[in-house]
Short mmCIF file of C-alpha atoms in Angstrom, two decimals:
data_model
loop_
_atom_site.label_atom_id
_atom_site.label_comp_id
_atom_site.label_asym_id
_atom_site.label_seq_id
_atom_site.Cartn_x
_atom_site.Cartn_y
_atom_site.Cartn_z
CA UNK K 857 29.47 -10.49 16.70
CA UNK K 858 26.88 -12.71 15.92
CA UNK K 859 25.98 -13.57 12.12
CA UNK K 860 23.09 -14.83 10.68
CA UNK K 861 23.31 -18.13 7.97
CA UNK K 862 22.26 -16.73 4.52
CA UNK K 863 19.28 -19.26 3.42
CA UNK K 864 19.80 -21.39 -0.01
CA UNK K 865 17.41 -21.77 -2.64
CA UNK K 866 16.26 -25.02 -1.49
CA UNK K 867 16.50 -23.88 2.28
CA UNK K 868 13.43 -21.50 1.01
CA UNK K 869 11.73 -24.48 -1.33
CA UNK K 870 11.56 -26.33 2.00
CA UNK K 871 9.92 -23.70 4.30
CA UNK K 872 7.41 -22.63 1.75
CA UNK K 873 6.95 -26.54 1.74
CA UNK K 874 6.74 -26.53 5.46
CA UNK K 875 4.16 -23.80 5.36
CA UNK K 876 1.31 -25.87 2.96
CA UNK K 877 -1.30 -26.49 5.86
CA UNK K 878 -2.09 -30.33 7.25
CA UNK K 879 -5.84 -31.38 5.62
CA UNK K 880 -6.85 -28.23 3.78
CA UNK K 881 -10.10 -27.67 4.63
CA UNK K 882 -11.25 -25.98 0.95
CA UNK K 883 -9.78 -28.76 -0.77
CA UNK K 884 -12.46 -31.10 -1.71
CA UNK K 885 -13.00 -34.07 -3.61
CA UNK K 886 -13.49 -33.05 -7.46
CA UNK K 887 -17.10 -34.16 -8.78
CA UNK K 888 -18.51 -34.33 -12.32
CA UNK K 889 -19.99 -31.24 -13.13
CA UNK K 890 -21.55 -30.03 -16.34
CA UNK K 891 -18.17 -28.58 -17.49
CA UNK K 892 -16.50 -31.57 -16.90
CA UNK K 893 -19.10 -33.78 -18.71
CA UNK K 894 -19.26 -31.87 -21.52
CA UNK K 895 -15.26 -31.89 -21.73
CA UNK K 896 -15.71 -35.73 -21.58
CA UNK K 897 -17.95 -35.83 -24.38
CA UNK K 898 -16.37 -33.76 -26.45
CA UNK K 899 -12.89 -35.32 -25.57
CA UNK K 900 -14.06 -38.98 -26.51
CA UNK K 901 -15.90 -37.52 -30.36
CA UNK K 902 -12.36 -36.65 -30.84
CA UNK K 903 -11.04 -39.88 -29.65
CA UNK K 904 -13.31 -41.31 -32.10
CA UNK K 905 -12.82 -39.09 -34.88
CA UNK K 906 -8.93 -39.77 -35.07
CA UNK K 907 -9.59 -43.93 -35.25
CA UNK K 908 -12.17 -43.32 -37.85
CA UNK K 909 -10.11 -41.59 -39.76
CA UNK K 910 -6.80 -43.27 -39.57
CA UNK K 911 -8.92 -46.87 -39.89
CA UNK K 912 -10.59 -45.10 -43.50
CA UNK K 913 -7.18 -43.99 -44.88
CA UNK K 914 -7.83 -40.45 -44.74
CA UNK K 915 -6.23 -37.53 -45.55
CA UNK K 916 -4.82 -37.74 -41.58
CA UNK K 917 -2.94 -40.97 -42.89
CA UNK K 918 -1.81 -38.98 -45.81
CA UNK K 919 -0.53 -36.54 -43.52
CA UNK K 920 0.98 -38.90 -41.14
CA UNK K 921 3.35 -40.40 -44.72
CA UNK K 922 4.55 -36.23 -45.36
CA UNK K 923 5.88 -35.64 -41.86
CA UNK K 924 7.28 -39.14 -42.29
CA UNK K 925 9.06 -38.18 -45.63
CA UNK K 926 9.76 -34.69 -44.10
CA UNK K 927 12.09 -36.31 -41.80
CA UNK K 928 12.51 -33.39 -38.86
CA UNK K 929 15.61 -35.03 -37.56
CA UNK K 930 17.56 -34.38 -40.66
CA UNK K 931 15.93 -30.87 -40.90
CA UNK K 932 16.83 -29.77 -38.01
CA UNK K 933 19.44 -31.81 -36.16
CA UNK K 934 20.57 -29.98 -33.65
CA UNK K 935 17.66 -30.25 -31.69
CA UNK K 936 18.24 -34.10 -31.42
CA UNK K 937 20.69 -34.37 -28.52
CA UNK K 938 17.47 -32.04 -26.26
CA UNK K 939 14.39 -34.40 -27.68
CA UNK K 940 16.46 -37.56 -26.72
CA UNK K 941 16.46 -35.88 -22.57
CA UNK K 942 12.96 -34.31 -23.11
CA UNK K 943 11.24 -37.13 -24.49
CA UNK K 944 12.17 -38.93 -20.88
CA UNK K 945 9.15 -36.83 -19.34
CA UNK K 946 7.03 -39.72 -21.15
CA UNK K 947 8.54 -42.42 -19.90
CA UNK K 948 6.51 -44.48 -17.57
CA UNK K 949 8.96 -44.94 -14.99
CA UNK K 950 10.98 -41.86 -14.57
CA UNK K 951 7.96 -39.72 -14.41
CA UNK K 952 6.11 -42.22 -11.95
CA UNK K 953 8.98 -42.29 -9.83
CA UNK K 954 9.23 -38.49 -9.10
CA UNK K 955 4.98 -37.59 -9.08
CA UNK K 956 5.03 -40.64 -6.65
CA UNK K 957 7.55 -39.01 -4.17
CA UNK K 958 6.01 -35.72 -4.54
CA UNK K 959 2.29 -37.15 -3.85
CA UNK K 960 3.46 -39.17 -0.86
CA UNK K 961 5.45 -35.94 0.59
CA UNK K 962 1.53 -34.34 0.35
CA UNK K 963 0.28 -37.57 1.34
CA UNK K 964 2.54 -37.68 4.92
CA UNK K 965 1.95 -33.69 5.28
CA UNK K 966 -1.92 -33.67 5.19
CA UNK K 967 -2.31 -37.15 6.72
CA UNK K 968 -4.30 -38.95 3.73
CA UNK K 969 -3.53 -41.62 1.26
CA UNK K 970 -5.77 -39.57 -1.46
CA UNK K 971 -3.05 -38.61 -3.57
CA UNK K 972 -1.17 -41.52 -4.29
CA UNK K 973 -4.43 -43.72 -4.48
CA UNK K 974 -5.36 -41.46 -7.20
CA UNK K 975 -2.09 -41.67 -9.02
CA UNK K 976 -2.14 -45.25 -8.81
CA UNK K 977 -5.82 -46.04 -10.14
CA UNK K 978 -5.31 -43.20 -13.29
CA UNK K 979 -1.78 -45.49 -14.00
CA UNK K 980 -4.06 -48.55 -13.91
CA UNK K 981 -6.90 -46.85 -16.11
CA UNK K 982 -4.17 -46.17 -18.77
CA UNK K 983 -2.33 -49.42 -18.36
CA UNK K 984 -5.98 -50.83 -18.75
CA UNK K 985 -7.54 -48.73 -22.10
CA UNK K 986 -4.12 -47.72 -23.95
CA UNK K 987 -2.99 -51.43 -23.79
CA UNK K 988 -5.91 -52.41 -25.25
CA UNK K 989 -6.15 -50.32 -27.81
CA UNK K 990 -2.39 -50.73 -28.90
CA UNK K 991 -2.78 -54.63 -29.06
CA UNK K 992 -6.14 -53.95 -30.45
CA UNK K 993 -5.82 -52.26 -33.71
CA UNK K 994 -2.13 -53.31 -34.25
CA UNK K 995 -0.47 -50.27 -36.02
CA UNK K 996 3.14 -50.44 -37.19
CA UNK K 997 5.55 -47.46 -36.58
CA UNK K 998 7.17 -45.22 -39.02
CA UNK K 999 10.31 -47.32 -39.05
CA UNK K 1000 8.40 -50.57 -39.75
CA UNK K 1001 5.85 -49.25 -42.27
CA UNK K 1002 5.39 -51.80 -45.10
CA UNK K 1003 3.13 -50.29 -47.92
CA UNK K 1004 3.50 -45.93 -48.82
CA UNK K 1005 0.06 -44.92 -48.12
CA UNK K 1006 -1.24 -47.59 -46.10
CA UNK K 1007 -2.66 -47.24 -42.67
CA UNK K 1008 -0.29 -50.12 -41.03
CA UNK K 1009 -3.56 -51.29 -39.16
CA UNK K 1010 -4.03 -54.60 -37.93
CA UNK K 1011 -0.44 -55.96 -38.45
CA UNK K 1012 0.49 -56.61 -35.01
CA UNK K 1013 2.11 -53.67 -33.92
CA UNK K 1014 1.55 -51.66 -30.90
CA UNK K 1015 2.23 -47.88 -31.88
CA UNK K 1016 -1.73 -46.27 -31.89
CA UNK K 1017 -2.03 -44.40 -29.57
CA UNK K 1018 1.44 -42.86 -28.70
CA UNK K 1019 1.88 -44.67 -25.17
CA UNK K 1020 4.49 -42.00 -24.06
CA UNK K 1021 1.86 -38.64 -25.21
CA UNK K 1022 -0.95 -40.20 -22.80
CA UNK K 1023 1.70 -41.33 -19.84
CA UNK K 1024 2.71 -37.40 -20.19
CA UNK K 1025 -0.90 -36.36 -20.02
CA UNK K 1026 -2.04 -38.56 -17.23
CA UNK K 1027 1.11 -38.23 -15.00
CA UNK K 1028 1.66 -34.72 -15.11
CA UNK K 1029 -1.80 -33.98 -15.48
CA UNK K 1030 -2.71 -35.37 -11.79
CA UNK K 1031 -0.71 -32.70 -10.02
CA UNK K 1032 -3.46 -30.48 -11.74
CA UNK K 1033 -6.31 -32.94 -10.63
CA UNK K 1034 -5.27 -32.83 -6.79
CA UNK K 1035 -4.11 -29.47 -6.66
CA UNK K 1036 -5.35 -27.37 -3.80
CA UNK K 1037 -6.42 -23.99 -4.79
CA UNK K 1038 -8.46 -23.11 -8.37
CA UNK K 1039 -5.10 -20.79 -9.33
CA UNK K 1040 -2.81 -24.07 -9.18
CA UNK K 1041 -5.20 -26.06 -10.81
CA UNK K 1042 -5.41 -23.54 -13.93
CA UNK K 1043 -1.42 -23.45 -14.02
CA UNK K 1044 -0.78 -26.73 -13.92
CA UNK K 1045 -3.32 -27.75 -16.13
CA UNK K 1046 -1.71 -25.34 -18.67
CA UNK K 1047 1.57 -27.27 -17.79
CA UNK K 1048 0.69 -30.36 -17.84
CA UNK K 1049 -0.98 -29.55 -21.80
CA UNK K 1050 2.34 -28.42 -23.03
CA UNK K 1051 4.34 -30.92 -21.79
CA UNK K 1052 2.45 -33.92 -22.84
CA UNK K 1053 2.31 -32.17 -26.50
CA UNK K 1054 5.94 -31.49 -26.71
CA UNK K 1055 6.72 -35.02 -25.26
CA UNK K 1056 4.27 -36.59 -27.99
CA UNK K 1057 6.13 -33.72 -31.21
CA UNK K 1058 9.42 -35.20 -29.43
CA UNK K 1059 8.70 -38.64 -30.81
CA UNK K 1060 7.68 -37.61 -33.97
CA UNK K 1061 11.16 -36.00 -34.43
CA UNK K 1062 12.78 -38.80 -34.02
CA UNK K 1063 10.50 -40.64 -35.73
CA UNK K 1064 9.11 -43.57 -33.44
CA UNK K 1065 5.45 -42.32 -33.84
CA UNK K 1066 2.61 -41.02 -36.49
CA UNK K 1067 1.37 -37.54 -35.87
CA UNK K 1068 -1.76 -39.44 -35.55
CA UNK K 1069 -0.88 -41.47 -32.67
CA UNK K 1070 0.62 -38.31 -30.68
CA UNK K 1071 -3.14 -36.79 -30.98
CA UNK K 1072 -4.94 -40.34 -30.14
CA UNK K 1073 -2.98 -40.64 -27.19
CA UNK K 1074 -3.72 -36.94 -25.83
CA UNK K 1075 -6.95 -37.61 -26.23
CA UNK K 1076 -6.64 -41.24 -23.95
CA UNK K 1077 -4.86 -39.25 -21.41
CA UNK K 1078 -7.30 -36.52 -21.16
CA UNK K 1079 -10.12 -39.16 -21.15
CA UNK K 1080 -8.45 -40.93 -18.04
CA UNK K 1081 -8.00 -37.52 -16.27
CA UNK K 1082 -11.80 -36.11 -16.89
CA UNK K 1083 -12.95 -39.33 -15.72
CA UNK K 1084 -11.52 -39.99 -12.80
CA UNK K 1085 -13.81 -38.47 -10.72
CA UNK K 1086 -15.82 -41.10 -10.89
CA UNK K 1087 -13.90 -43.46 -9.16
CA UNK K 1088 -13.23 -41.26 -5.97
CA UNK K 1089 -15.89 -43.11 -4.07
CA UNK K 1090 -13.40 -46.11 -5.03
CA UNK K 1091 -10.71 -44.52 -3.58
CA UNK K 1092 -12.08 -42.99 -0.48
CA UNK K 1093 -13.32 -46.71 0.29
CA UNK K 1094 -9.68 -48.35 -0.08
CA UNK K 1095 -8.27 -45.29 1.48
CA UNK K 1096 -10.77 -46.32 4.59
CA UNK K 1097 -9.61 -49.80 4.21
CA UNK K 1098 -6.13 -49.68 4.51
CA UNK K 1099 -6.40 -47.11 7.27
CA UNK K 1100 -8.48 -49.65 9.02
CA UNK K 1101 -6.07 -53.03 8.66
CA UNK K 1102 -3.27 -50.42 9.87
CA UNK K 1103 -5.09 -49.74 12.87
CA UNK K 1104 -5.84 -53.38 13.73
CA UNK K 1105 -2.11 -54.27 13.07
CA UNK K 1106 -1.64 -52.23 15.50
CA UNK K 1107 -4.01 -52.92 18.26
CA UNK K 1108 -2.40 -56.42 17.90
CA UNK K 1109 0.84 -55.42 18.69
CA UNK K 1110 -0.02 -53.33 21.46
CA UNK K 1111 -1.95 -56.76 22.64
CA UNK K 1112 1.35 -58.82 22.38
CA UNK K 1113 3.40 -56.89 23.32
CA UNK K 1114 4.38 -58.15 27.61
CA UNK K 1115 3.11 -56.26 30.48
CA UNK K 1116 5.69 -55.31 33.07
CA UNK K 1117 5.66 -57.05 36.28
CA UNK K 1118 4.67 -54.94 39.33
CA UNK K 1119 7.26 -53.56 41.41
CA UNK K 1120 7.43 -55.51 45.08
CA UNK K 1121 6.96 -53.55 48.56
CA UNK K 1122 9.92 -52.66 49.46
CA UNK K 1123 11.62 -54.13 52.09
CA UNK K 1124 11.43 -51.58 55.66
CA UNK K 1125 15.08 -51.57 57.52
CA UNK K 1126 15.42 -51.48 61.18
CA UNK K 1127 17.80 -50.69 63.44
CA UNK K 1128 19.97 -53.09 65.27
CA UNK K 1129 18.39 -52.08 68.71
CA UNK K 1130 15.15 -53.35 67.82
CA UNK K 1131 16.84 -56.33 65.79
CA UNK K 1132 18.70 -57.44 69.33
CA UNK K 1133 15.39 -56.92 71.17
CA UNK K 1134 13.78 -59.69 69.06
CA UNK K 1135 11.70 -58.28 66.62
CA UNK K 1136 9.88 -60.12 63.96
CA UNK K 1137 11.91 -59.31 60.60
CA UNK K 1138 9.68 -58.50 57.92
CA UNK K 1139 9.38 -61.09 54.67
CA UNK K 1140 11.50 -60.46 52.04
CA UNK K 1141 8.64 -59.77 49.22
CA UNK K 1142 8.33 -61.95 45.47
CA UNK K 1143 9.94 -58.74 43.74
CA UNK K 1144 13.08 -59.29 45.56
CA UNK K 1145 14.74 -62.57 45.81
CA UNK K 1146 16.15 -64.11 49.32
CA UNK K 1147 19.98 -64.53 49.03
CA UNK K 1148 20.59 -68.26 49.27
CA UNK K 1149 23.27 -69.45 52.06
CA UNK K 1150 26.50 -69.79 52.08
CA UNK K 1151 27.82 -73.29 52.27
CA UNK K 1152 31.52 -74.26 52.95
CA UNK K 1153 33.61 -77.02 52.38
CA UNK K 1154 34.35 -79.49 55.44
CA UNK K 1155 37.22 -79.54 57.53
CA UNK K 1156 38.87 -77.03 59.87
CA UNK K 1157 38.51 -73.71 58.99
CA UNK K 1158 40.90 -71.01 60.14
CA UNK K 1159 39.91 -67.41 60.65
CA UNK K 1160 41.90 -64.75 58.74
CA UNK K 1161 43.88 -63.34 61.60
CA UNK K 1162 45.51 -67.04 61.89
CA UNK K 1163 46.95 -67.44 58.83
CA UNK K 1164 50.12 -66.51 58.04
CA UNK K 1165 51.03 -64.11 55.03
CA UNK K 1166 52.22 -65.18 51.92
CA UNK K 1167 54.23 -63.34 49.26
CA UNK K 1168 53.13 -63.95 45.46
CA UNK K 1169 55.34 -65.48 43.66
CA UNK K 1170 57.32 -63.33 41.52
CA UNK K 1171 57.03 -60.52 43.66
CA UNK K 1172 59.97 -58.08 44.27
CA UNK K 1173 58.88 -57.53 47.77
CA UNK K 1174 60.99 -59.51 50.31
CA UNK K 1175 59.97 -62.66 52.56
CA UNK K 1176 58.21 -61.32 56.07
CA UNK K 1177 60.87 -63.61 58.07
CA UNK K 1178 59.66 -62.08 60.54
CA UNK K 1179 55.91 -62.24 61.02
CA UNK K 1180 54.71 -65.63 62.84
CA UNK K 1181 51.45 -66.88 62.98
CA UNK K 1182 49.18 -66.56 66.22
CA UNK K 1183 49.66 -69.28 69.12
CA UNK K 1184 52.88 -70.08 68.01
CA UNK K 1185 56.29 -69.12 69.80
CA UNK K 1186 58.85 -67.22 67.47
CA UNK K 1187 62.46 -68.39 67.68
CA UNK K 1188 65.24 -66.32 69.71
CA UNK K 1189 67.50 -63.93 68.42
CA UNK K 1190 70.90 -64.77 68.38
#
């Protein structure tokens, strides 16, 4: 009786996977529409909005000191030891590490470098604007505030905007921004929001960023996403690029790589009937090489049948006392 192997979970993960098809033909490159436009607009009055007001000591800074003095670690501390794993889905490197595999998986399955082209010029957009504007305007953290009130501007830190809120945004958000059907888009958008927003509450808990700074840097991260279709003549012009040098590396090795010698005619065998009647023997062709002669030492040479047999030494067979060599007369029996 013949039994069947009950599938896993991740047996059935993998042939969904295995099912996605190779270049989807509706997925296209996104472009920027009117939506998307006004999104931008509307994303960077906000952007603006929270520096004004944190730079004017508003009642945002005000706000920023009572969830300070609030203290939500001490209110509610058993939620400390599940921040300190979620607030990893911020981090630049852990979260790079598994969108990258993912991306190139999609990448080697639809035959295009899109995907991780995209990932890596939204990284460098972020590296690019929320460096900047860390080193820019300066702000100290809630741990290294100096003055109750104050804004912390300009004192060399690097806390405004929350680094780890717009890594969230702009990591998890791409997976939305290369998804291939409308229905994936709107779920992982939705996804993407949530996560970035708990990841930028998480640090407030614990209390290495303003509430301020989680908002400015959702904002930075949305910027980098509704902009990026702007650079996707950018990327489809590297993506030809590389493509291109791979192809001409290679065509070279092909080129160097050494051409087989052709096989010699081979060589026809007669028969020893026409070999004693004196026929011409056929040239032994370049693919085959002539055995060279045999030379022998000088002096007398015995054939075989004239030399006498020997025993090895240290052999348990006896002495052939009897066996003489040819042309010679063996001695009488008694």
């Amino acid at each position: 009786m013949r039994t069947e192997r009950s599938h896993t979970r991740l047996d059935r993960v993998f042939a969904r996977l295995d099912r996605e098809p190779e270049r989807p033909a509706h997925v296209g490159m996104p472009r920027m529409s009117r939506h998307r436009m006004v999104l931008l607009g509307a994303t960077l009055a906000f952007y603006g909005a929270i520096v004004w007001a944190v730079v004017a000591t508003s009642w945002l800074v005000r706000l920023d000191w009572q969830v300070m003095f609030f203290r939500p670690y001490q209110q509610w501390p058993e939620l400390h030891a599940f921040v300190d794993y979620y607030v990893v889905l911020g981090q630049r490197g852990p979260t790079a590490v598994m969108v990258a595999a993912w991306l190139g998986w999609r990448s080697w399955r639809q035959h295009t470098l899109r995907p991780l082209l995209a990932l890596g010029v939204s990284l460098l957009l972020l590296n690019i604007t929320v460096g900047a504007a860390k080193y820019g305007m300066g702000r100290l953290g809630p741990h290294y505030a100096t003055e109750i009130g104050s804004n912390e501007m300009w004192l060399g830190g690097d806390i405004f905007p929350s680094g780890h809120t717009a890594n969230a945004v702009v990591t998890w958000g791409i997976l939305a921004y290369l998804a291939s059907t409308p229905r994936a888009r709107r779920w992982l958008s939705a996804l993407s929001a949530v996560t970035s927003l708990g990841v930028g509450l998480s640090t407030v808990y614990i209390g290495t960023h303003w509430l301020s700074d989680v908002l400015l840097g959702w904002a930075a991260g949305l910027l980098i996403l509704l902009a990026l279709p702007w650079f996707e003549p950018l990327i489809a012009r590297a993506e030809a690029r590389i493509l291109t040098v791979r192809d001409g590396l290679r065509d070279r090795r092909r080129t160097k790589a050494p051409v087989p010698a052709p096989a010699g005619r081979p060589v026809v065998v007669r028969p020893l009937t026409e070999r004693a009647a004196g026929t011409v023997h056929e040239p032994v062709t370049a693919g085959r090489a002539a055995r060279s002669p045999v030379y022998l030492a000088p002096g007398p040479h015995t054939s075989r049948a004239e030399r006498s047999p020997v025993t090895p030494v240290g052999s348990r067979r006896p002495q052939h006392t009897d066996r003489h060599p040819r042309g010679t007369t063996p001695a009488p029996r008694p």
